[in-house]
mmCIF file of C-alpha atoms in Angstrom:
data_model
loop_
_atom_site.group_PDB
_atom_site.id
_atom_site.type_symbol
_atom_site.label_atom_id
_atom_site.label_comp_id
_atom_site.label_asym_id
_atom_site.label_seq_id
_atom_site.Cartn_x
_atom_site.Cartn_y
_atom_site.Cartn_z
ATOM 1 C CA MET A 1 -66.978 78.976 -34.537
ATOM 2 C CA THR A 2 -66.690 77.430 -37.929
ATOM 3 C CA SER A 3 -64.475 74.149 -38.315
ATOM 4 C CA SER A 4 -61.523 75.843 -39.727
ATOM 5 C CA ASP A 5 -61.542 78.176 -36.546
ATOM 6 C CA ALA A 6 -61.576 74.936 -34.182
ATOM 7 C CA PRO A 7 -58.391 74.504 -32.225
ATOM 8 C CA ALA A 8 -55.971 71.927 -33.527
ATOM 9 C CA GLU A 9 -55.687 68.746 -31.633
ATOM 10 C CA ALA A 10 -52.616 68.596 -29.501
ATOM 11 C CA PRO A 11 -50.045 66.275 -30.744
ATOM 12 C CA ARG A 12 -49.878 62.899 -28.580
ATOM 13 C CA PRO A 13 -46.588 62.367 -26.609
ATOM 14 C CA ARG A 14 -44.293 60.002 -28.481
ATOM 15 C CA SER A 15 -44.502 56.714 -26.953
ATOM 16 C CA GLN A 16 -43.792 53.074 -27.410
ATOM 17 C CA GLN A 17 -47.264 52.346 -26.593
ATOM 18 C CA LYS A 18 -49.159 51.341 -30.020
ATOM 19 C CA GLY A 19 -52.233 53.266 -30.414
ATOM 20 C CA ASP A 20 -54.062 54.753 -27.276
ATOM 21 C CA PRO A 21 -57.082 52.419 -26.075
ATOM 22 C CA ARG A 22 -57.966 54.897 -23.459
ATOM 23 C CA ARG A 23 -58.105 58.246 -25.399
ATOM 24 C CA ARG A 24 -61.646 58.800 -24.695
ATOM 25 C CA TRP A 25 -61.329 58.071 -20.914
ATOM 26 C CA PRO A 26 -61.480 60.766 -18.385
ATOM 27 C CA ALA A 27 -57.991 61.945 -17.345
ATOM 28 C CA TRP A 28 -58.138 60.223 -13.770
ATOM 29 C CA ALA A 29 -59.169 56.866 -15.470
ATOM 30 C CA LYS A 30 -56.156 56.689 -17.853
ATOM 31 C CA GLN A 31 -54.030 56.358 -14.969
ATOM 32 C CA LEU A 32 -55.467 53.221 -13.677
ATOM 33 C CA PRO A 33 -53.471 49.979 -14.269
ATOM 34 C CA TYR A 34 -53.719 47.576 -17.006
ATOM 35 C CA PHE A 35 -54.398 43.827 -16.341
ATOM 36 C CA LYS A 36 -52.442 43.259 -19.473
ATOM 37 C CA LEU A 37 -50.465 46.170 -21.222
ATOM 38 C CA PRO A 38 -50.997 47.011 -24.762
ATOM 39 C CA PRO A 39 -48.158 45.671 -27.234
ATOM 40 C CA PRO A 40 -45.320 47.992 -27.890
ATOM 41 C CA ASP A 41 -44.716 49.648 -31.158
ATOM 42 C CA PRO A 42 -41.611 47.626 -32.502
ATOM 43 C CA ASN A 43 -40.681 50.599 -34.895
ATOM 44 C CA PHE A 44 -40.845 53.301 -32.029
ATOM 45 C CA SER A 45 -37.916 55.860 -32.393
ATOM 46 C CA LEU A 46 -37.433 59.157 -30.715
ATOM 47 C CA VAL A 47 -36.878 60.828 -33.821
ATOM 48 C CA PRO A 48 -37.907 58.920 -36.782
ATOM 49 C CA LYS A 49 -35.698 59.331 -39.816
ATOM 50 C CA GLU A 50 -38.430 59.982 -42.137
ATOM 51 C CA GLU A 51 -39.738 63.100 -40.127
ATOM 52 C CA ALA A 52 -36.001 64.193 -39.725
ATOM 53 C CA LEU A 53 -35.406 64.013 -43.538
ATOM 54 C CA GLU A 54 -38.836 65.715 -44.129
ATOM 55 C CA LEU A 55 -37.694 68.674 -41.851
ATOM 56 C CA LEU A 56 -34.398 68.646 -43.589
ATOM 57 C CA ARG A 57 -35.648 68.457 -47.038
ATOM 58 C CA PRO A 58 -38.929 70.490 -46.662
ATOM 59 C CA ASP A 59 -41.473 70.242 -49.801
ATOM 60 C CA PRO A 60 -42.878 73.632 -50.600
ATOM 61 C CA SER A 61 -46.000 71.846 -52.391
ATOM 62 C CA LYS A 62 -47.060 71.177 -48.681
ATOM 63 C CA VAL A 63 -47.400 74.740 -47.796
ATOM 64 C CA THR A 64 -51.115 76.203 -48.217
ATOM 65 C CA ASP A 65 -50.121 79.857 -47.547
ATOM 66 C CA SER A 66 -49.097 81.660 -50.596
ATOM 67 C CA THR A 67 -47.024 84.023 -48.537
ATOM 68 C CA ALA A 68 -45.178 81.417 -46.583
ATOM 69 C CA ALA A 69 -44.553 79.478 -49.700
ATOM 70 C CA ALA A 70 -42.629 82.152 -51.376
ATOM 71 C CA ALA A 71 -39.897 82.169 -48.594
ATOM 72 C CA TYR A 72 -40.158 78.261 -48.342
ATOM 73 C CA PRO A 73 -38.040 76.559 -47.207
ATOM 74 C CA PRO A 74 -36.800 78.678 -44.367
ATOM 75 C CA PHE A 75 -33.286 77.000 -44.704
ATOM 76 C CA ARG A 76 -31.610 74.454 -47.098
ATOM 77 C CA ALA A 77 -29.471 71.451 -45.472
ATOM 78 C CA THR A 78 -26.528 70.493 -47.578
ATOM 79 C CA ASP A 79 -26.275 66.959 -48.388
ATOM 80 C CA LYS A 80 -23.026 66.682 -46.275
ATOM 81 C CA THR A 81 -25.387 67.771 -43.121
ATOM 82 C CA ILE A 82 -28.174 65.334 -44.302
ATOM 83 C CA ARG A 83 -25.760 62.389 -44.625
ATOM 84 C CA ALA A 84 -24.178 63.170 -41.231
ATOM 85 C CA ILE A 85 -27.393 63.113 -39.429
ATOM 86 C CA GLU A 86 -28.735 60.011 -41.352
ATOM 87 C CA SER A 87 -25.400 58.537 -40.111
ATOM 88 C CA ASP A 88 -25.886 59.653 -36.472
ATOM 89 C CA LEU A 89 -29.552 58.327 -36.360
ATOM 90 C CA ASP A 90 -28.292 55.038 -37.489
ATOM 91 C CA LEU A 91 -25.890 54.886 -34.936
ATOM 92 C CA LEU A 92 -28.182 56.042 -32.243
ATOM 93 C CA GLU A 93 -30.578 53.149 -33.363
ATOM 94 C CA ARG A 94 -27.823 50.636 -32.775
ATOM 95 C CA GLU A 95 -26.205 52.021 -29.680
ATOM 96 C CA VAL A 96 -29.087 53.852 -27.670
ATOM 97 C CA LEU A 97 -32.606 53.090 -28.896
ATOM 98 C CA ARG A 98 -32.397 49.270 -28.381
ATOM 99 C CA LEU A 99 -31.341 49.869 -24.944
ATOM 100 C CA PHE A 100 -33.846 52.484 -24.413
ATOM 101 C CA ARG A 101 -36.802 50.503 -25.748
ATOM 102 C CA GLU A 102 -35.968 47.688 -23.134
ATOM 103 C CA ARG A 103 -35.559 50.065 -20.255
ATOM 104 C CA ASP A 104 -38.591 52.167 -21.170
ATOM 105 C CA LEU A 105 -40.959 49.162 -21.422
ATOM 106 C CA GLU A 106 -39.604 47.578 -18.331
ATOM 107 C CA ALA A 107 -40.176 50.839 -16.471
ATOM 108 C CA LYS A 108 -43.881 50.769 -17.684
ATOM 109 C CA VAL A 109 -44.428 47.144 -16.663
ATOM 110 C CA GLN A 110 -43.057 47.801 -13.051
ATOM 111 C CA GLN A 111 -45.170 51.213 -12.683
ATOM 112 C CA ASN A 112 -48.238 49.398 -13.843
ATOM 113 C CA ARG A 113 -47.320 46.336 -11.560
ATOM 114 C CA TYR A 114 -46.900 48.540 -8.644
ATOM 115 C CA ARG A 115 -50.269 50.563 -9.206
ATOM 116 C CA LEU A 116 -52.098 47.248 -9.655
ATOM 117 C CA TYR A 117 -50.811 45.851 -6.071
ATOM 118 C CA GLN A 118 -51.579 49.341 -4.445
ATOM 119 C CA ILE A 119 -55.246 49.117 -5.912
ATOM 120 C CA SER A 120 -55.660 45.353 -4.896
ATOM 121 C CA PHE A 121 -54.707 46.152 -1.382
ATOM 122 C CA ILE A 122 -57.028 49.114 -1.513
ATOM 123 C CA VAL A 123 -59.901 46.921 -2.807
ATOM 124 C CA LEU A 124 -59.244 43.956 -0.464
ATOM 125 C CA SER A 125 -59.246 46.470 2.531
ATOM 126 C CA ALA A 126 -62.496 47.923 1.360
ATOM 127 C CA VAL A 127 -63.883 44.465 0.865
ATOM 128 C CA ALA A 128 -62.635 43.249 4.443
ATOM 129 C CA THR A 129 -64.185 46.350 6.014
ATOM 130 C CA ALA A 130 -67.469 45.538 4.613
ATOM 131 C CA ILE A 131 -67.511 41.950 5.363
ATOM 132 C CA GLY A 132 -66.496 43.038 8.954
ATOM 133 C CA SER A 133 -69.536 45.413 9.160
ATOM 134 C CA LEU A 134 -72.035 42.591 7.924
ATOM 135 C CA LEU A 135 -70.481 40.246 10.377
ATOM 136 C CA ALA A 136 -71.082 42.509 13.330
ATOM 137 C CA LEU A 137 -74.643 42.817 12.236
ATOM 138 C CA ALA A 138 -75.041 39.188 11.720
ATOM 139 C CA LEU A 139 -74.005 38.730 15.354
ATOM 140 C CA THR A 140 -77.159 40.571 16.397
ATOM 141 C CA GLN A 141 -79.440 37.961 14.569
ATOM 142 C CA GLN A 142 -81.045 34.925 16.456
ATOM 143 C CA PRO A 143 -79.846 32.451 15.123
ATOM 144 C CA PRO A 144 -76.564 33.971 13.559
ATOM 145 C CA THR A 145 -77.154 32.256 10.362
ATOM 146 C CA TRP A 146 -74.643 34.236 8.327
ATOM 147 C CA VAL A 147 -71.856 34.363 10.621
ATOM 148 C CA PRO A 148 -70.137 31.347 9.431
ATOM 149 C CA VAL A 149 -70.474 32.426 5.854
ATOM 150 C CA LEU A 150 -69.141 36.015 6.551
ATOM 151 C CA GLY A 151 -66.291 34.557 8.760
ATOM 152 C CA PHE A 152 -65.359 32.465 5.853
ATOM 153 C CA ALA A 153 -65.340 35.299 3.417
ATOM 154 C CA GLU A 154 -63.208 37.394 5.917
ATOM 155 C CA THR A 155 -60.711 34.449 6.140
ATOM 156 C CA VAL A 156 -60.554 34.269 2.312
ATOM 157 C CA VAL A 157 -59.914 38.058 1.947
ATOM 158 C CA ALA A 158 -57.159 37.980 4.513
ATOM 159 C CA LEU A 159 -55.522 35.024 2.777
ATOM 160 C CA LEU A 160 -55.830 37.055 -0.542
ATOM 161 C CA ALA A 161 -53.818 39.946 1.203
ATOM 162 C CA THR A 162 -51.298 37.858 2.644
ATOM 163 C CA PHE A 163 -50.492 36.149 -0.765
ATOM 164 C CA LEU A 164 -50.472 39.591 -2.508
ATOM 165 C CA ALA A 165 -48.087 41.026 0.260
ATOM 166 C CA GLN A 166 -45.979 37.960 -0.158
ATOM 167 C CA ILE A 167 -45.675 38.104 -3.939
ATOM 168 C CA SER A 168 -45.177 42.076 -3.935
ATOM 169 C CA GLY A 169 -42.551 41.914 -1.098
ATOM 170 C CA ARG A 170 -40.051 39.635 -3.054
ATOM 171 C CA GLU A 171 -39.030 42.673 -5.241
ATOM 172 C CA SER A 172 -39.865 46.202 -4.818
ATOM 173 C CA THR A 173 -41.722 47.041 -7.849
ATOM 174 C CA PHE A 174 -41.380 50.880 -6.716
ATOM 175 C CA MET A 175 -37.788 50.672 -6.812
ATOM 176 C CA LEU A 176 -37.505 48.668 -9.969
ATOM 177 C CA TRP A 177 -39.892 51.278 -11.615
ATOM 178 C CA LEU A 178 -37.635 54.107 -10.431
ATOM 179 C CA GLU A 179 -34.208 52.104 -11.650
ATOM 180 C CA ASN A 180 -35.441 51.476 -15.069
ATOM 181 C CA ARG A 181 -37.196 54.907 -15.488
ATOM 182 C CA ARG A 182 -33.993 56.764 -14.408
ATOM 183 C CA ALA A 183 -31.895 54.610 -16.855
ATOM 184 C CA ALA A 184 -34.586 55.254 -19.724
ATOM 185 C CA GLU A 185 -34.506 59.004 -19.234
ATOM 186 C CA GLY A 186 -30.496 58.916 -19.048
ATOM 187 C CA LEU A 187 -30.529 57.148 -22.391
ATOM 188 C CA ARG A 188 -33.189 59.548 -23.877
ATOM 189 C CA ARG A 189 -30.929 62.510 -22.529
ATOM 190 C CA GLU A 190 -27.791 60.877 -24.234
ATOM 191 C CA TYR A 191 -29.660 60.529 -27.371
ATOM 192 C CA PHE A 192 -30.387 63.881 -27.766
ATOM 193 C CA ARG A 193 -26.998 64.963 -26.440
ATOM 194 C CA TYR A 194 -25.251 63.139 -29.363
ATOM 195 C CA LEU A 195 -27.413 64.133 -31.981
ATOM 196 C CA MET A 196 -27.237 67.869 -31.163
ATOM 197 C CA ARG A 197 -23.512 67.755 -30.640
ATOM 198 C CA LEU A 198 -23.893 68.957 -26.993
ATOM 199 C CA PRO A 199 -21.105 68.125 -24.216
ATOM 200 C CA PRO A 200 -19.211 65.648 -24.265
ATOM 201 C CA TYR A 201 -19.653 65.391 -27.932
ATOM 202 C CA ASP A 202 -19.040 68.832 -29.225
ATOM 203 C CA ASN A 203 -15.108 68.462 -29.265
ATOM 204 C CA GLU A 204 -14.174 69.063 -32.620
ATOM 205 C CA ALA A 205 -10.646 67.604 -31.931
ATOM 206 C CA MET A 206 -12.620 64.242 -31.484
ATOM 207 C CA GLN A 207 -12.348 61.854 -34.557
ATOM 208 C CA PRO A 208 -15.745 60.160 -35.641
ATOM 209 C CA TYR A 209 -14.800 56.736 -34.038
ATOM 210 C CA GLU A 210 -13.998 58.419 -30.926
ATOM 211 C CA ARG A 211 -17.254 60.029 -30.602
ATOM 212 C CA ARG A 212 -18.991 56.715 -31.528
ATOM 213 C CA LEU A 213 -16.793 54.940 -28.983
ATOM 214 C CA LEU A 214 -17.631 57.503 -26.388
ATOM 215 C CA LEU A 215 -21.600 57.240 -27.152
ATOM 216 C CA ALA A 216 -21.299 53.404 -26.746
ATOM 217 C CA GLU A 217 -19.733 53.422 -23.674
ATOM 218 C CA ARG A 218 -21.796 56.266 -21.932
ATOM 219 C CA ALA A 219 -25.026 54.378 -23.097
ATOM 220 C CA ALA A 220 -23.568 51.152 -21.531
ATOM 221 C CA LEU A 221 -22.854 52.795 -18.189
ATOM 222 C CA ILE A 222 -26.296 54.330 -18.194
ATOM 223 C CA ASN A 223 -28.052 50.927 -18.828
ATOM 224 C CA ARG A 224 -25.927 49.460 -15.785
ATOM 225 C CA GLY A 225 -27.105 52.262 -13.619
ATOM 226 C CA THR A 226 -24.010 54.158 -13.366
ATOM 227 C CA SER A 227 -23.633 57.935 -14.169
ATOM 228 C CA PRO A 228 -21.449 58.437 -17.222
ATOM 229 C CA ASP A 229 -20.540 61.851 -15.702
ATOM 230 C CA ASP A 230 -18.502 60.266 -12.741
ATOM 231 C CA ARG A 231 -15.111 60.440 -13.914
ATOM 232 C CA ALA A 232 -14.237 57.626 -11.249
ATOM 233 C CA ALA A 233 -16.701 55.395 -13.310
ATOM 234 C CA THR A 234 -14.630 55.323 -16.515
ATOM 235 C CA MET A 235 -11.068 56.108 -17.694
ATOM 236 C CA LEU A 236 -12.393 56.221 -21.423
ATOM 237 C CA SER A 237 -14.928 58.866 -20.597
ATOM 238 C CA GLY A 238 -12.097 60.928 -18.939
ATOM 239 C CA ALA A 239 -9.812 60.575 -22.045
ATOM 240 C CA LEU A 240 -12.244 61.707 -24.618
ATOM 241 C CA THR A 241 -14.301 64.301 -23.104
ATOM 242 C CA ALA A 242 -13.836 67.820 -24.094
ATOM 243 C CA GLU A 243 -12.206 68.846 -21.007
ATOM 244 C CA SER A 244 -9.231 66.397 -21.382
ATOM 245 C CA ILE A 245 -8.819 66.776 -25.349
ATOM 246 C CA PRO A 246 -7.138 70.113 -26.157
ATOM 247 C CA HIS A 247 -9.088 72.046 -28.757
ATOM 248 C CA ARG A 248 -7.044 72.565 -31.927
ATOM 249 C CA PRO A 249 -6.479 76.093 -32.984
ATOM 250 C CA GLN A 250 -9.075 77.203 -35.625
ATOM 251 C CA GLY A 251 -6.197 77.593 -38.279
ATOM 252 C CA ASP A 252 -4.469 74.328 -37.386
ATOM 253 C CA SER A 253 -5.252 71.494 -39.772
ATOM 254 C CA SER A 254 -2.321 69.337 -39.035
ATOM 255 C CA ASN A 255 -3.110 65.649 -37.652
ATOM 256 C CA GLY A 256 -0.119 65.796 -35.194
#
């Protein structure tokens, strides 16, 4: 197989983590917790504006296949469409992405802490078992010289396990992980809903400021852990969703 026939490297998932220090590790080892998490990328974005504009304004010179270049680009976005998408991306950066970054990073921290606690308990249990086995063997010796040393080591392990159980029991890292991950994924969903004009942002009768206001409110509700689709949670969502605002007839251009 020539170098040109080699399979292309699969694209990496988009993540806040800057770089991949474990890219050469086995798959199972990549799931091990960090003692110190890698720093997040401050410029992280779900849809980078540069990539979006490159897609909307494709460059035919980047196409190496002459057949494909003849029909390139496959579509042409109008300037009005590009300005609208740029405006949406700027708004999403202010209203959604800042909250998503916080929740996503906190979910990663709590997930890492939860795994670190669990592995620490496993290691302490294994050490305690090993010391107990050695202690049983030491009792058969005459005189039992190592019994005090092994007994002290067993006490230290028990104290460490008690301390770890105490600090891990103050707050449920597992529940904090789920709470922040649920909020982060809800904000991610809202990001793409707004960008693609999916419900509840697809109502043509809504004014631009109404869409922006609805996005800000729904993002705030998700960040607080409340489902924005619960009509009882907010009065504004019920007033601005597609079901509550009648669609204008196609031929009606009046403002009334």
